[in-house]
Amino acid sequence: MKGDDFPITTAEEAPVVEVDGLTVRYRTGARTRHTAVDGVSLRVEGGEIVGVVGESGSGKTTLGMAVAGLGPRTAGEIRVLGRDLAALRPAELRRLRPEVQVIFQDPHGSLDPRQSVRSGLRELRGLQPERTSWVSDEELMAQVRLAPDLLGRLPHQLSGGQAQRVCIARALLLRPRLLVADEPTSGLDVSVQAEVLGLLLRLRETTGVSVLFVSHDLSVVRRICDRVYVMLHGRVVEEGPAARVLEDPVHDYTRRLVAAVPGRRLRAAHAAREPQNTGSPT
Ligand SMILES: Nc1ncnc2c1ncn2[C@@H]1O[C@H](COP(=O)(O)OP(=O)(O)O)[C@@H](O)[C@H]1O
Ligand SMILES: [Mg+2]
């Protein structure tokens, strides 16, 4: 893998992402606004998997989309690799954009239904020829543990787990420093879920990619996240190492979230970490 020809370099110490006092308000009527994210600060270091948890409507997706530069920002600062997104010129923003890739809950919804896996990859390569030349389609498929013959398939010919791996492969092709994964396993069967989580853990080891992992599922977060932020009504109410926050929560809201998860599921998630289960090929 070539590592020296990237247009974006960053000071060794700059976190991959730093969010400072981010506020996002949506217009809900002629005079009304809804504050979906309210003064949130967070940080993701290189190689970290950081969870954002909270019930539906707490602002997780809004936060993730803002970090990816794909959603609105009303106030506050978002720095990616030390660069303030709002202060970048369009050409600089274009160069920075591939550094952050997004993986969504519904993999089939993210893929063009008329395009085979291979032609979808070809299209991405056409948009970013230098950045994507480091790997062949076949090697890329191997990185996400998919058989090369799936390259010829259309999305509807892929299972949910296979389609999510294809989405991860497409993101990886651009060699991002951060994946924003928004409920990436919530639509998958439990066994497939475990495989995709194992894949993300392995990719972190092999590529050093960081992950901002948005999820309402605490056992999934316990399984793969190093640190976690807990959101309630757009605010972060608790943050810390995943083990501490999920085993010994301080805030009432976190306690209630944890209490709602069957105890054996969190214990199983804990057990799955030690030794780190990296999943098996399919
Ligand atoms: N485009 C939008 N316009 C107005 N309100 C929105 C929009 N998107 C999300 N919201 C509202 O913002 C809040 C946070 O939503 P969201 O970020 O999707 O939360 P989560 O991902 O935690 O479920 C919710 O109350 C939601 O209804
Ligand atoms: Mg959401």
Coordinates of C-alpha atoms in Angstrom, one line a residue, residues 153-267:
R153 CA -23.6 -9.4 -8.6
L154 CA -26.3 -6.8 -8.4
P155 CA -27.3 -5.6 -5.0
H156 CA -30.5 -7.6 -4.9
Q157 CA -28.4 -10.7 -5.4
L158 CA -26.5 -10.0 -2.1
S159 CA -27.6 -10.9 1.4
G160 CA -27.9 -8.0 3.9
G161 CA -24.5 -8.9 5.4
Q162 CA -22.8 -9.2 2.0
A163 CA -24.3 -5.9 0.9
Q164 CA -23.0 -4.2 4.1
R165 CA -19.6 -5.7 3.4
V166 CA -19.7 -4.2 -0.1
C167 CA -20.6 -0.8 1.4
I168 CA -17.6 -1.1 3.8
A169 CA -15.4 -2.1 0.8
R170 CA -16.5 0.9 -1.1
A171 CA -15.7 3.1 1.8
L172 CA -12.3 1.5 2.3
L173 CA -11.4 1.9 -1.4
L174 CA -11.0 5.6 -0.6
R175 CA -8.6 4.9 2.3
P176 CA -10.5 7.0 4.8
R177 CA -9.2 7.9 8.2
L178 CA -12.7 7.8 9.7
L179 CA -15.8 5.7 9.2
V180 CA -19.0 7.2 10.4
A181 CA -21.1 4.1 10.9
D182 CA -24.7 4.9 11.6
E183 CA -26.5 1.8 13.1
P184 CA -24.5 -0.3 10.6
T185 CA -25.6 -3.6 12.0
S186 CA -29.1 -2.8 13.2
G187 CA -30.8 -4.3 10.1
L188 CA -28.8 -7.5 10.2
D189 CA -29.4 -10.9 11.9
V190 CA -27.5 -11.4 15.1
S191 CA -25.0 -13.8 13.7
V192 CA -24.3 -11.6 10.7
Q193 CA -24.1 -8.6 13.0
A194 CA -21.3 -10.3 14.9
E195 CA -19.4 -10.9 11.6
V196 CA -19.7 -7.3 10.5
L197 CA -18.5 -6.0 14.0
G198 CA -15.6 -8.5 13.8
L199 CA -14.8 -7.1 10.4
L200 CA -14.8 -3.5 11.6
L201 CA -12.5 -4.5 14.5
R202 CA -10.1 -6.2 12.1
L203 CA -10.0 -3.3 9.7
R204 CA -9.1 -1.0 12.6
E205 CA -6.2 -3.3 13.3
T206 CA -5.0 -3.6 9.6
T207 CA -5.7 -0.1 8.4
G208 CA -5.7 2.1 11.5
V209 CA -9.1 3.5 10.5
S210 CA -11.1 5.2 13.3
V211 CA -14.8 4.6 13.6
L212 CA -17.6 6.9 15.0
F213 CA -20.1 4.2 15.8
V214 CA -23.6 5.4 16.1
S215 CA -26.0 2.9 17.7
H216 CA -28.9 2.5 20.1
D217 CA -27.7 -1.0 20.8
L218 CA -25.6 -1.0 24.0
S219 CA -24.4 -4.6 23.7
V220 CA -23.1 -3.9 20.2
V221 CA -21.4 -0.7 21.5
R222 CA -19.9 -2.6 24.5
R223 CA -18.5 -5.2 22.0
I224 CA -16.5 -2.9 19.8
C225 CA -16.2 0.6 21.2
D226 CA -13.2 1.9 23.2
R227 CA -15.0 5.0 24.4
V228 CA -18.6 6.1 24.3
Y229 CA -20.7 9.3 24.4
V230 CA -24.3 9.0 25.7
M231 CA -26.8 11.5 24.2
L232 CA -30.1 12.6 25.5
H233 CA -32.2 15.3 23.8
G234 CA -29.2 16.5 21.7
R235 CA -26.8 16.7 24.6
V236 CA -24.0 14.5 25.8
V237 CA -24.9 13.5 29.3
E238 CA -22.1 11.0 30.0
E239 CA -18.9 10.0 28.3
G240 CA -15.9 7.7 29.1
P241 CA -14.4 4.3 28.4
A242 CA -17.1 1.9 27.1
A243 CA -16.5 -0.6 29.9
R244 CA -16.9 2.1 32.6
V245 CA -19.9 3.8 31.1
L246 CA -21.8 0.6 30.4
E247 CA -20.9 -1.3 33.6
D248 CA -20.8 1.5 36.1
P249 CA -23.0 4.3 34.6
V250 CA -23.1 7.6 36.6
H251 CA -25.9 9.5 34.9
D252 CA -29.5 8.4 35.6
Y253 CA -30.3 8.2 31.9
T254 CA -27.4 5.9 31.2
R255 CA -28.4 3.8 34.1
R256 CA -31.9 3.4 32.6
L257 CA -30.5 2.6 29.2
V258 CA -28.2 -0.1 30.7
A259 CA -31.0 -1.5 32.9
A260 CA -33.2 -2.0 29.8
V261 CA -30.6 -4.4 28.3
P262 CA -30.9 -8.0 29.4
G263 CA -27.8 -8.5 31.7
R264 CA -26.6 -11.5 29.9
R265 CA -26.4 -9.6 26.6
L266 CA -24.0 -7.1 28.0
R267 CA -22.0 -9.8 29.7

